[in-house]
Amino acid sequence: KISLLVLTVGLLSGPTFADTVAGVKVDETAQVGTHSLKLNGAGVRYKAFFKVYVAALYLPTPKTTTAEVLALAGAKRVTLTMLREMSNDDLGERFLEGLRNNLDVAERTDLYNGMFSFGRMFSLVPRLKKGDVLTFDWVPGTGVVCQFNDKKIGDTINDPKFYNAVLKIWLGNKPADETLKQKLLDDKVE
């Protein structure tokens, strides 16, 4: 009887989907170009006591350390779903601050063109509202592709070192939010 119950529950449960994080549905998988990625982790970015956005990290295979994520070949994705309104200037400045905090002077000099393009991209985004979604993809053979609500914005930046620099905003030694870093590397949803 127990094995019949286990089989019945298994059949009724169907496919597994990630739970919601702060009211945002986080998909178990993401499609980046021709690559299917799996959710590595997701969590909330807090600033003081305010929830700013839900971040989710998608990778070809699960990883639990920053070094593993940065060394991983293949497509990658970070999605940010806004939980509050924010100006594009403010978000752009927070991103550039995250890059400055996690790159030394030589790295910033080497990645100057990418940082300039990345900063300029934020001027193309209107004021961010609750529910807006930003994605930052690494597409092998193409480069860094950014989207705002499923529409490409800015220039494609064909530099894997730059994408790793972007990942360091959340996964570096001085991440935007230490708790969020752990959630992204947790291989689970909070």
Short mmCIF file of N, CA and C in Angstrom, two decimals:
data_model
loop_
_atom_site.label_atom_id
_atom_site.label_comp_id
_atom_site.label_asym_id
_atom_site.label_seq_id
_atom_site.Cartn_x
_atom_site.Cartn_y
_atom_site.Cartn_z
N LYS A 1 0.82 -1.19 0.00
CA LYS A 1 0.00 0.00 0.00
C LYS A 1 0.87 1.26 0.00
N ILE A 2 1.97 1.23 0.74
CA ILE A 2 2.83 2.41 0.81
C ILE A 2 3.43 2.72 -0.55
N SER A 3 3.90 1.68 -1.28
CA SER A 3 4.49 1.95 -2.59
C SER A 3 3.45 2.48 -3.57
N LEU A 4 2.19 2.03 -3.45
CA LEU A 4 1.13 2.56 -4.30
C LEU A 4 0.86 4.03 -3.97
N LEU A 5 0.91 4.38 -2.70
CA LEU A 5 0.71 5.76 -2.27
C LEU A 5 1.84 6.65 -2.80
N VAL A 6 3.09 6.19 -2.69
CA VAL A 6 4.23 6.95 -3.19
C VAL A 6 4.11 7.15 -4.70
N LEU A 7 3.73 6.11 -5.42
CA LEU A 7 3.57 6.20 -6.88
C LEU A 7 2.46 7.19 -7.23
N THR A 8 1.34 7.12 -6.53
CA THR A 8 0.22 8.02 -6.78
C THR A 8 0.61 9.47 -6.52
N VAL A 9 1.27 9.74 -5.41
CA VAL A 9 1.71 11.10 -5.10
C VAL A 9 2.70 11.58 -6.15
N GLY A 10 3.62 10.73 -6.57
CA GLY A 10 4.59 11.08 -7.60
C GLY A 10 3.92 11.44 -8.92
N LEU A 11 2.88 10.68 -9.30
CA LEU A 11 2.18 10.96 -10.55
C LEU A 11 1.37 12.25 -10.47
N LEU A 12 0.81 12.53 -9.33
CA LEU A 12 -0.01 13.73 -9.18
C LEU A 12 0.81 15.00 -9.07
N SER A 13 2.04 14.88 -8.58
CA SER A 13 2.84 16.09 -8.35
C SER A 13 3.33 16.71 -9.64
N GLY A 14 3.52 15.95 -10.71
CA GLY A 14 3.94 16.51 -12.00
C GLY A 14 5.32 17.14 -11.93
N PRO A 15 5.63 18.04 -12.90
CA PRO A 15 6.95 18.65 -12.94
C PRO A 15 7.15 19.61 -11.77
N THR A 16 8.40 19.81 -11.40
CA THR A 16 8.67 20.72 -10.30
C THR A 16 8.99 22.10 -10.82
N PHE A 17 8.47 23.09 -10.13
CA PHE A 17 8.73 24.49 -10.46
C PHE A 17 9.25 25.16 -9.21
N ALA A 18 10.05 26.18 -9.40
CA ALA A 18 10.57 26.92 -8.27
C ALA A 18 9.41 27.63 -7.58
N ASP A 19 9.60 27.87 -6.31
CA ASP A 19 8.61 28.63 -5.56
C ASP A 19 8.70 30.09 -5.94
N THR A 20 7.87 30.87 -5.29
CA THR A 20 7.98 32.31 -5.49
C THR A 20 8.94 32.87 -4.45
N VAL A 21 9.60 33.95 -4.82
CA VAL A 21 10.49 34.66 -3.92
C VAL A 21 9.95 36.08 -3.83
N ALA A 22 9.54 36.48 -2.64
CA ALA A 22 8.96 37.82 -2.42
C ALA A 22 7.84 38.10 -3.41
N GLY A 23 7.02 37.08 -3.70
CA GLY A 23 5.89 37.23 -4.60
C GLY A 23 6.23 37.11 -6.08
N VAL A 24 7.48 36.88 -6.42
CA VAL A 24 7.92 36.77 -7.82
C VAL A 24 8.13 35.30 -8.15
N LYS A 25 7.46 34.82 -9.23
CA LYS A 25 7.66 33.43 -9.67
C LYS A 25 9.04 33.33 -10.32
N VAL A 26 9.81 32.39 -9.84
CA VAL A 26 11.15 32.16 -10.37
C VAL A 26 11.13 30.84 -11.12
N ASP A 27 11.40 30.89 -12.42
CA ASP A 27 11.37 29.69 -13.25
C ASP A 27 12.54 28.76 -12.91
N GLU A 28 12.30 27.47 -13.06
CA GLU A 28 13.34 26.46 -12.84
C GLU A 28 14.39 26.47 -13.93
N THR A 29 14.00 26.89 -15.15
CA THR A 29 14.91 26.87 -16.29
C THR A 29 14.82 28.19 -17.04
N ALA A 30 15.84 28.46 -17.83
CA ALA A 30 15.86 29.64 -18.71
C ALA A 30 16.51 29.23 -20.02
N GLN A 31 16.03 29.81 -21.10
CA GLN A 31 16.59 29.53 -22.42
C GLN A 31 17.43 30.74 -22.84
N VAL A 32 18.72 30.54 -23.05
CA VAL A 32 19.63 31.60 -23.51
C VAL A 32 20.18 31.14 -24.84
N GLY A 33 19.70 31.76 -25.91
CA GLY A 33 20.07 31.30 -27.24
C GLY A 33 19.58 29.88 -27.41
N THR A 34 20.47 28.98 -27.76
CA THR A 34 20.12 27.57 -27.93
C THR A 34 20.42 26.75 -26.68
N HIS A 35 20.78 27.42 -25.59
CA HIS A 35 21.21 26.74 -24.37
C HIS A 35 20.11 26.77 -23.30
N SER A 36 19.83 25.59 -22.75
CA SER A 36 18.88 25.48 -21.65
C SER A 36 19.66 25.51 -20.34
N LEU A 37 19.29 26.45 -19.47
CA LEU A 37 19.99 26.62 -18.19
C LEU A 37 19.07 26.26 -17.04
N LYS A 38 19.68 25.92 -15.90
CA LYS A 38 18.93 25.56 -14.70
C LYS A 38 19.13 26.64 -13.64
N LEU A 39 18.08 26.84 -12.85
CA LEU A 39 18.16 27.78 -11.74
C LEU A 39 19.21 27.30 -10.75
N ASN A 40 20.17 28.15 -10.47
CA ASN A 40 21.19 27.83 -9.46
C ASN A 40 20.77 28.33 -8.09
N GLY A 41 20.14 29.49 -8.03
CA GLY A 41 19.67 30.06 -6.77
C GLY A 41 18.99 31.38 -7.03
N ALA A 42 18.22 31.83 -6.04
CA ALA A 42 17.51 33.10 -6.16
C ALA A 42 17.28 33.68 -4.78
N GLY A 43 17.18 35.00 -4.72
CA GLY A 43 16.92 35.66 -3.45
C GLY A 43 16.62 37.13 -3.66
N VAL A 44 16.42 37.82 -2.56
CA VAL A 44 16.03 39.23 -2.58
C VAL A 44 17.24 40.11 -2.29
N ARG A 45 17.36 41.19 -3.05
CA ARG A 45 18.37 42.23 -2.80
C ARG A 45 17.71 43.27 -1.89
N TYR A 46 18.28 43.43 -0.71
CA TYR A 46 17.80 44.43 0.24
C TYR A 46 18.74 45.63 0.24
N LYS A 47 18.17 46.80 0.40
CA LYS A 47 18.94 48.03 0.64
C LYS A 47 18.34 48.60 1.90
N ALA A 48 19.14 48.61 2.98
CA ALA A 48 18.63 48.90 4.31
C ALA A 48 17.54 47.86 4.60
N PHE A 49 16.31 48.31 4.83
CA PHE A 49 15.22 47.35 5.11
C PHE A 49 14.29 47.16 3.93
N PHE A 50 14.61 47.80 2.80
CA PHE A 50 13.74 47.77 1.64
C PHE A 50 14.12 46.65 0.68
N LYS A 51 13.11 45.97 0.16
CA LYS A 51 13.31 44.98 -0.88
C LYS A 51 13.44 45.73 -2.20
N VAL A 52 14.56 45.51 -2.91
CA VAL A 52 14.81 46.23 -4.16
C VAL A 52 14.45 45.37 -5.37
N TYR A 53 14.95 44.14 -5.43
CA TYR A 53 14.63 43.25 -6.54
C TYR A 53 14.87 41.81 -6.14
N VAL A 54 14.30 40.89 -6.93
CA VAL A 54 14.58 39.46 -6.81
C VAL A 54 15.60 39.14 -7.89
N ALA A 55 16.70 38.53 -7.50
CA ALA A 55 17.73 38.11 -8.46
C ALA A 55 17.70 36.59 -8.56
N ALA A 56 17.94 36.10 -9.78
CA ALA A 56 18.03 34.65 -10.01
C ALA A 56 19.23 34.39 -10.91
N LEU A 57 19.99 33.35 -10.60
CA LEU A 57 21.17 32.96 -11.36
C LEU A 57 20.89 31.63 -12.04
N TYR A 58 21.11 31.59 -13.36
CA TYR A 58 20.90 30.38 -14.15
C TYR A 58 22.24 29.95 -14.76
N LEU A 59 22.53 28.64 -14.65
CA LEU A 59 23.79 28.09 -15.14
C LEU A 59 23.53 26.75 -15.84
N PRO A 60 24.50 26.28 -16.65
CA PRO A 60 24.35 24.96 -17.28
C PRO A 60 24.34 23.83 -16.26
N THR A 61 25.14 23.97 -15.20
CA THR A 61 25.21 22.98 -14.13
C THR A 61 25.33 23.70 -12.80
N PRO A 62 24.80 23.14 -11.72
CA PRO A 62 24.82 23.82 -10.43
C PRO A 62 26.25 24.06 -9.92
N LYS A 63 26.44 25.22 -9.33
CA LYS A 63 27.72 25.59 -8.72
C LYS A 63 27.46 26.27 -7.39
N THR A 64 28.38 26.10 -6.43
CA THR A 64 28.16 26.63 -5.09
C THR A 64 29.23 27.63 -4.64
N THR A 65 30.20 27.93 -5.51
CA THR A 65 31.20 28.94 -5.15
C THR A 65 31.36 29.93 -6.30
N THR A 66 31.80 31.12 -5.96
CA THR A 66 32.03 32.14 -6.98
C THR A 66 33.06 31.66 -8.00
N ALA A 67 34.15 31.06 -7.52
CA ALA A 67 35.20 30.59 -8.43
C ALA A 67 34.65 29.59 -9.44
N GLU A 68 33.78 28.68 -8.99
CA GLU A 68 33.19 27.70 -9.91
C GLU A 68 32.31 28.38 -10.96
N VAL A 69 31.52 29.36 -10.53
CA VAL A 69 30.63 30.06 -11.46
C VAL A 69 31.45 30.81 -12.50
N LEU A 70 32.49 31.52 -12.06
CA LEU A 70 33.31 32.31 -12.98
C LEU A 70 34.08 31.43 -13.96
N ALA A 71 34.47 30.23 -13.53
CA ALA A 71 35.24 29.32 -14.39
C ALA A 71 34.35 28.51 -15.34
N LEU A 72 33.05 28.49 -15.08
CA LEU A 72 32.13 27.67 -15.85
C LEU A 72 32.01 28.18 -17.29
N ALA A 73 32.22 27.28 -18.24
CA ALA A 73 32.04 27.63 -19.65
C ALA A 73 30.56 27.55 -20.01
N GLY A 74 30.20 28.22 -21.07
CA GLY A 74 28.83 28.13 -21.56
C GLY A 74 27.98 29.32 -21.18
N ALA A 75 26.73 29.24 -21.58
CA ALA A 75 25.78 30.32 -21.35
C ALA A 75 25.49 30.49 -19.86
N LYS A 76 25.13 31.73 -19.49
CA LYS A 76 24.76 32.05 -18.11
C LYS A 76 23.72 33.16 -18.17
N ARG A 77 22.93 33.27 -17.12
CA ARG A 77 21.93 34.35 -17.04
C ARG A 77 21.75 34.79 -15.60
N VAL A 78 21.57 36.11 -15.45
CA VAL A 78 21.10 36.70 -14.20
C VAL A 78 19.84 37.48 -14.55
N THR A 79 18.76 37.24 -13.79
CA THR A 79 17.55 38.04 -13.97
C THR A 79 17.31 38.85 -12.71
N LEU A 80 16.84 40.07 -12.91
CA LEU A 80 16.45 40.94 -11.80
C LEU A 80 15.00 41.34 -12.04
N THR A 81 14.14 41.05 -11.10
CA THR A 81 12.75 41.47 -11.16
C THR A 81 12.55 42.52 -10.09
N MET A 82 12.20 43.72 -10.51
CA MET A 82 12.10 44.86 -9.60
C MET A 82 10.94 44.69 -8.62
N LEU A 83 11.21 45.05 -7.37
CA LEU A 83 10.19 45.01 -6.33
C LEU A 83 9.76 46.42 -5.91
N ARG A 84 10.44 47.43 -6.47
CA ARG A 84 10.11 48.82 -6.16
C ARG A 84 10.53 49.70 -7.32
N GLU A 85 10.04 50.91 -7.33
CA GLU A 85 10.43 51.86 -8.36
C GLU A 85 11.85 52.34 -8.11
N MET A 86 12.56 52.59 -9.21
CA MET A 86 13.93 53.08 -9.10
C MET A 86 14.27 53.80 -10.40
N SER A 87 15.01 54.89 -10.28
CA SER A 87 15.42 55.60 -11.50
C SER A 87 16.52 54.81 -12.19
N ASN A 88 16.60 54.98 -13.51
CA ASN A 88 17.65 54.30 -14.26
C ASN A 88 19.02 54.81 -13.83
N ASP A 89 19.12 56.09 -13.48
CA ASP A 89 20.40 56.64 -13.01
C ASP A 89 20.85 55.97 -11.72
N ASP A 90 19.90 55.79 -10.79
CA ASP A 90 20.24 55.18 -9.51
C ASP A 90 20.68 53.73 -9.70
N LEU A 91 19.93 52.97 -10.51
CA LEU A 91 20.30 51.58 -10.73
C LEU A 91 21.65 51.49 -11.46
N GLY A 92 21.84 52.32 -12.47
CA GLY A 92 23.11 52.33 -13.20
C GLY A 92 24.28 52.65 -12.27
N GLU A 93 24.09 53.61 -11.39
CA GLU A 93 25.16 53.96 -10.44
C GLU A 93 25.44 52.81 -9.48
N ARG A 94 24.40 52.11 -9.03
CA ARG A 94 24.60 50.95 -8.13
C ARG A 94 25.39 49.85 -8.84
N PHE A 95 25.09 49.63 -10.13
CA PHE A 95 25.81 48.61 -10.89
C PHE A 95 27.28 49.00 -11.06
N LEU A 96 27.53 50.23 -11.44
CA LEU A 96 28.92 50.67 -11.63
C LEU A 96 29.67 50.65 -10.30
N GLU A 97 28.98 50.98 -9.21
CA GLU A 97 29.59 50.89 -7.88
C GLU A 97 29.96 49.44 -7.56
N GLY A 98 29.06 48.51 -7.92
CA GLY A 98 29.34 47.08 -7.71
C GLY A 98 30.55 46.63 -8.49
N LEU A 99 30.71 47.13 -9.72
CA LEU A 99 31.90 46.80 -10.51
C LEU A 99 33.15 47.39 -9.86
N ARG A 100 33.08 48.65 -9.46
CA ARG A 100 34.24 49.30 -8.82
C ARG A 100 34.64 48.58 -7.53
N ASN A 101 33.66 48.13 -6.76
CA ASN A 101 33.94 47.47 -5.49
C ASN A 101 34.59 46.10 -5.66
N ASN A 102 34.40 45.48 -6.81
CA ASN A 102 34.87 44.11 -6.98
C ASN A 102 35.96 43.93 -8.03
N LEU A 103 36.44 45.03 -8.59
CA LEU A 103 37.52 44.97 -9.57
C LEU A 103 38.64 45.88 -9.13
N ASP A 104 39.88 45.44 -9.31
CA ASP A 104 41.00 46.33 -9.00
C ASP A 104 41.20 47.31 -10.16
N VAL A 105 42.09 48.26 -9.97
CA VAL A 105 42.30 49.32 -10.96
C VAL A 105 42.69 48.75 -12.32
N ALA A 106 43.56 47.75 -12.34
CA ALA A 106 44.00 47.17 -13.61
C ALA A 106 42.82 46.51 -14.34
N GLU A 107 41.96 45.80 -13.60
CA GLU A 107 40.79 45.17 -14.22
C GLU A 107 39.84 46.23 -14.76
N ARG A 108 39.60 47.29 -13.99
CA ARG A 108 38.70 48.35 -14.45
C ARG A 108 39.25 49.01 -15.71
N THR A 109 40.56 49.21 -15.75
CA THR A 109 41.18 49.81 -16.94
C THR A 109 41.01 48.89 -18.14
N ASP A 110 41.25 47.59 -17.93
CA ASP A 110 41.12 46.60 -19.00
C ASP A 110 39.69 46.50 -19.52
N LEU A 111 38.71 46.72 -18.64
CA LEU A 111 37.30 46.56 -18.99
C LEU A 111 36.59 47.90 -19.21
N TYR A 112 37.36 48.97 -19.38
CA TYR A 112 36.79 50.31 -19.48
C TYR A 112 35.70 50.41 -20.55
N ASN A 113 35.97 49.91 -21.76
CA ASN A 113 35.00 50.03 -22.85
C ASN A 113 33.69 49.31 -22.50
N GLY A 114 33.80 48.13 -21.92
CA GLY A 114 32.61 47.39 -21.50
C GLY A 114 31.85 48.13 -20.42
N MET A 115 32.57 48.69 -19.45
CA MET A 115 31.93 49.44 -18.38
C MET A 115 31.22 50.67 -18.93
N PHE A 116 31.85 51.34 -19.90
CA PHE A 116 31.24 52.52 -20.51
C PHE A 116 29.95 52.14 -21.23
N SER A 117 29.99 51.06 -22.02
CA SER A 117 28.79 50.60 -22.74
C SER A 117 27.70 50.17 -21.76
N PHE A 118 28.10 49.50 -20.70
CA PHE A 118 27.16 49.02 -19.69
C PHE A 118 26.48 50.20 -19.00
N GLY A 119 27.27 51.20 -18.63
CA GLY A 119 26.72 52.39 -18.00
C GLY A 119 25.77 53.13 -18.93
N ARG A 120 26.12 53.23 -20.19
CA ARG A 120 25.29 53.91 -21.19
C ARG A 120 23.97 53.17 -21.39
N MET A 121 24.01 51.84 -21.25
CA MET A 121 22.81 51.04 -21.43
C MET A 121 21.70 51.49 -20.48
N PHE A 122 22.06 51.87 -19.27
CA PHE A 122 21.04 52.25 -18.31
C PHE A 122 20.30 53.52 -18.72
N SER A 123 20.91 54.36 -19.55
CA SER A 123 20.21 55.55 -20.02
C SER A 123 19.09 55.18 -20.99
N LEU A 124 19.13 53.96 -21.54
CA LEU A 124 18.11 53.49 -22.48
C LEU A 124 16.90 52.89 -21.78
N VAL A 125 17.03 52.67 -20.47
CA VAL A 125 15.96 52.07 -19.69
C VAL A 125 15.14 53.20 -19.07
N PRO A 126 13.82 53.16 -19.23
CA PRO A 126 13.01 54.18 -18.57
C PRO A 126 13.03 53.95 -17.05
N ARG A 127 12.36 54.78 -16.32
CA ARG A 127 12.26 54.57 -14.87
C ARG A 127 11.76 53.15 -14.63
N LEU A 128 12.43 52.44 -13.76
CA LEU A 128 12.07 51.06 -13.47
C LEU A 128 10.90 51.03 -12.50
N LYS A 129 9.94 50.15 -12.80
CA LYS A 129 8.76 50.01 -11.96
C LYS A 129 8.72 48.60 -11.38
N LYS A 130 7.93 48.45 -10.33
CA LYS A 130 7.73 47.13 -9.74
C LYS A 130 7.26 46.17 -10.83
N GLY A 131 7.91 45.01 -10.94
CA GLY A 131 7.56 44.00 -11.94
C GLY A 131 8.41 44.04 -13.19
N ASP A 132 9.14 45.14 -13.43
CA ASP A 132 10.03 45.19 -14.59
C ASP A 132 11.14 44.16 -14.42
N VAL A 133 11.60 43.59 -15.55
CA VAL A 133 12.61 42.53 -15.51
C VAL A 133 13.81 42.92 -16.37
N LEU A 134 14.99 42.86 -15.77
CA LEU A 134 16.26 43.03 -16.48
C LEU A 134 16.93 41.67 -16.55
N THR A 135 17.49 41.32 -17.72
CA THR A 135 18.28 40.09 -17.82
C THR A 135 19.65 40.43 -18.36
N PHE A 136 20.63 39.73 -17.84
CA PHE A 136 22.02 39.87 -18.25
C PHE A 136 22.50 38.48 -18.64
N ASP A 137 22.68 38.27 -19.94
CA ASP A 137 23.04 36.94 -20.45
C ASP A 137 24.47 36.93 -20.96
N TRP A 138 25.12 35.79 -20.79
CA TRP A 138 26.34 35.49 -21.52
C TRP A 138 25.94 34.45 -22.57
N VAL A 139 26.04 34.86 -23.85
CA VAL A 139 25.69 33.97 -24.96
C VAL A 139 26.99 33.63 -25.68
N PRO A 140 27.45 32.37 -25.58
CA PRO A 140 28.70 31.99 -26.24
C PRO A 140 28.66 32.32 -27.73
N GLY A 141 29.73 32.91 -28.21
CA GLY A 141 29.83 33.28 -29.61
C GLY A 141 29.19 34.62 -29.93
N THR A 142 28.46 35.18 -28.98
CA THR A 142 27.79 36.47 -29.18
C THR A 142 28.31 37.50 -28.19
N GLY A 143 28.21 37.20 -26.90
CA GLY A 143 28.69 38.12 -25.87
C GLY A 143 27.64 38.40 -24.80
N VAL A 144 27.81 39.53 -24.12
CA VAL A 144 26.89 39.96 -23.08
C VAL A 144 25.70 40.62 -23.76
N VAL A 145 24.52 40.08 -23.51
CA VAL A 145 23.29 40.61 -24.07
C VAL A 145 22.38 40.99 -22.90
N CYS A 146 21.93 42.24 -22.89
CA CYS A 146 21.05 42.73 -21.84
C CYS A 146 19.66 42.98 -22.41
N GLN A 147 18.64 42.67 -21.59
CA GLN A 147 17.27 42.90 -22.01
C GLN A 147 16.49 43.59 -20.89
N PHE A 148 15.54 44.40 -21.30
CA PHE A 148 14.61 45.05 -20.39
C PHE A 148 13.21 44.62 -20.82
N ASN A 149 12.52 43.89 -19.95
CA ASN A 149 11.19 43.35 -20.28
C ASN A 149 11.18 42.66 -21.65
N ASP A 150 12.16 41.78 -21.84
CA ASP A 150 12.29 40.93 -23.03
C ASP A 150 12.68 41.67 -24.30
N LYS A 151 13.13 42.93 -24.20
CA LYS A 151 13.61 43.67 -25.38
C LYS A 151 15.07 44.00 -25.18
N LYS A 152 15.89 43.67 -26.18
CA LYS A 152 17.33 43.93 -26.09
C LYS A 152 17.58 45.42 -25.92
N ILE A 153 18.51 45.74 -25.02
CA ILE A 153 18.91 47.13 -24.82
C ILE A 153 20.43 47.21 -24.87
N GLY A 154 20.94 48.31 -25.34
CA GLY A 154 22.38 48.54 -25.35
C GLY A 154 23.11 47.69 -26.37
N ASP A 155 24.42 47.87 -26.36
CA ASP A 155 25.30 47.14 -27.27
C ASP A 155 25.64 45.77 -26.69
N THR A 156 25.89 44.81 -27.58
CA THR A 156 26.41 43.52 -27.17
C THR A 156 27.89 43.70 -26.86
N ILE A 157 28.32 43.19 -25.72
CA ILE A 157 29.72 43.33 -25.30
C ILE A 157 30.35 41.95 -25.38
N ASN A 158 31.23 41.75 -26.37
CA ASN A 158 31.80 40.43 -26.61
C ASN A 158 33.09 40.25 -25.82
N ASP A 159 32.94 40.06 -24.50
CA ASP A 159 34.10 39.90 -23.63
C ASP A 159 33.69 39.06 -22.41
N PRO A 160 34.10 37.79 -22.35
CA PRO A 160 33.73 36.95 -21.21
C PRO A 160 34.26 37.50 -19.88
N LYS A 161 35.38 38.21 -19.91
CA LYS A 161 35.90 38.81 -18.66
C LYS A 161 34.92 39.87 -18.15
N PHE A 162 34.29 40.58 -19.08
CA PHE A 162 33.33 41.59 -18.65
C PHE A 162 32.11 40.94 -18.02
N TYR A 163 31.62 39.84 -18.60
CA TYR A 163 30.46 39.17 -17.99
C TYR A 163 30.81 38.69 -16.59
N ASN A 164 32.00 38.12 -16.41
CA ASN A 164 32.40 37.70 -15.08
C ASN A 164 32.48 38.88 -14.12
N ALA A 165 32.90 40.04 -14.64
CA ALA A 165 32.92 41.24 -13.80
C ALA A 165 31.51 41.60 -13.36
N VAL A 166 30.54 41.48 -14.28
CA VAL A 166 29.14 41.76 -13.93
C VAL A 166 28.66 40.77 -12.86
N LEU A 167 29.00 39.50 -13.01
CA LEU A 167 28.61 38.50 -12.00
C LEU A 167 29.16 38.86 -10.62
N LYS A 168 30.34 39.47 -10.59
CA LYS A 168 30.95 39.84 -9.30
C LYS A 168 30.16 40.90 -8.55
N ILE A 169 29.28 41.62 -9.24
CA ILE A 169 28.41 42.57 -8.54
C ILE A 169 27.65 41.83 -7.44
N TRP A 170 27.21 40.62 -7.72
CA TRP A 170 26.44 39.82 -6.75
C TRP A 170 27.27 38.72 -6.10
N LEU A 171 28.34 38.27 -6.77
CA LEU A 171 29.08 37.11 -6.27
C LEU A 171 30.51 37.42 -5.84
N GLY A 172 30.95 38.66 -5.98
CA GLY A 172 32.33 39.02 -5.68
C GLY A 172 32.64 39.10 -4.19
N ASN A 173 33.86 39.55 -3.88
CA ASN A 173 34.29 39.68 -2.49
C ASN A 173 33.52 40.75 -1.73
N LYS A 174 33.01 41.75 -2.47
CA LYS A 174 32.20 42.82 -1.87
C LYS A 174 30.87 42.87 -2.62
N PRO A 175 30.02 41.85 -2.43
CA PRO A 175 28.78 41.78 -3.21
C PRO A 175 27.79 42.87 -2.80
N ALA A 176 26.83 43.13 -3.67
CA ALA A 176 25.79 44.11 -3.37
C ALA A 176 25.05 43.74 -2.09
N ASP A 177 24.92 42.44 -1.82
CA ASP A 177 24.17 41.95 -0.66
C ASP A 177 24.71 40.56 -0.33
N GLU A 178 25.36 40.43 0.81
CA GLU A 178 26.00 39.16 1.18
C GLU A 178 24.99 38.01 1.30
N THR A 179 23.82 38.28 1.86
CA THR A 179 22.81 37.24 1.98
C THR A 179 22.32 36.80 0.60
N LEU A 180 22.14 37.75 -0.30
CA LEU A 180 21.74 37.42 -1.67
C LEU A 180 22.81 36.56 -2.34
N LYS A 181 24.07 36.89 -2.14
CA LYS A 181 25.16 36.09 -2.71
C LYS A 181 25.01 34.63 -2.30
N GLN A 182 24.77 34.40 -1.02
CA GLN A 182 24.64 33.02 -0.53
C GLN A 182 23.43 32.34 -1.15
N LYS A 183 22.32 33.07 -1.34
CA LYS A 183 21.12 32.49 -1.96
C LYS A 183 21.38 32.13 -3.41
N LEU A 184 22.13 32.96 -4.15
CA LEU A 184 22.42 32.66 -5.56
C LEU A 184 23.31 31.44 -5.70
N LEU A 185 24.15 31.19 -4.70
CA LEU A 185 25.08 30.05 -4.74
C LEU A 185 24.53 28.84 -4.00
N ASP A 186 23.32 28.93 -3.51
CA ASP A 186 22.74 27.92 -2.63
C ASP A 186 22.17 26.73 -3.36
N ASP A 187 21.95 26.81 -4.68
CA ASP A 187 21.33 25.75 -5.46
C ASP A 187 19.91 25.48 -4.98
N LYS A 188 19.31 26.48 -4.34
CA LYS A 188 17.91 26.39 -3.90
C LYS A 188 17.30 27.78 -3.96
N VAL A 189 15.99 27.81 -3.87
CA VAL A 189 15.30 29.10 -3.79
C VAL A 189 14.95 29.33 -2.34
N GLU A 190 15.07 30.61 -1.91
CA GLU A 190 14.80 30.92 -0.49
C GLU A 190 13.37 30.66 -0.11
#
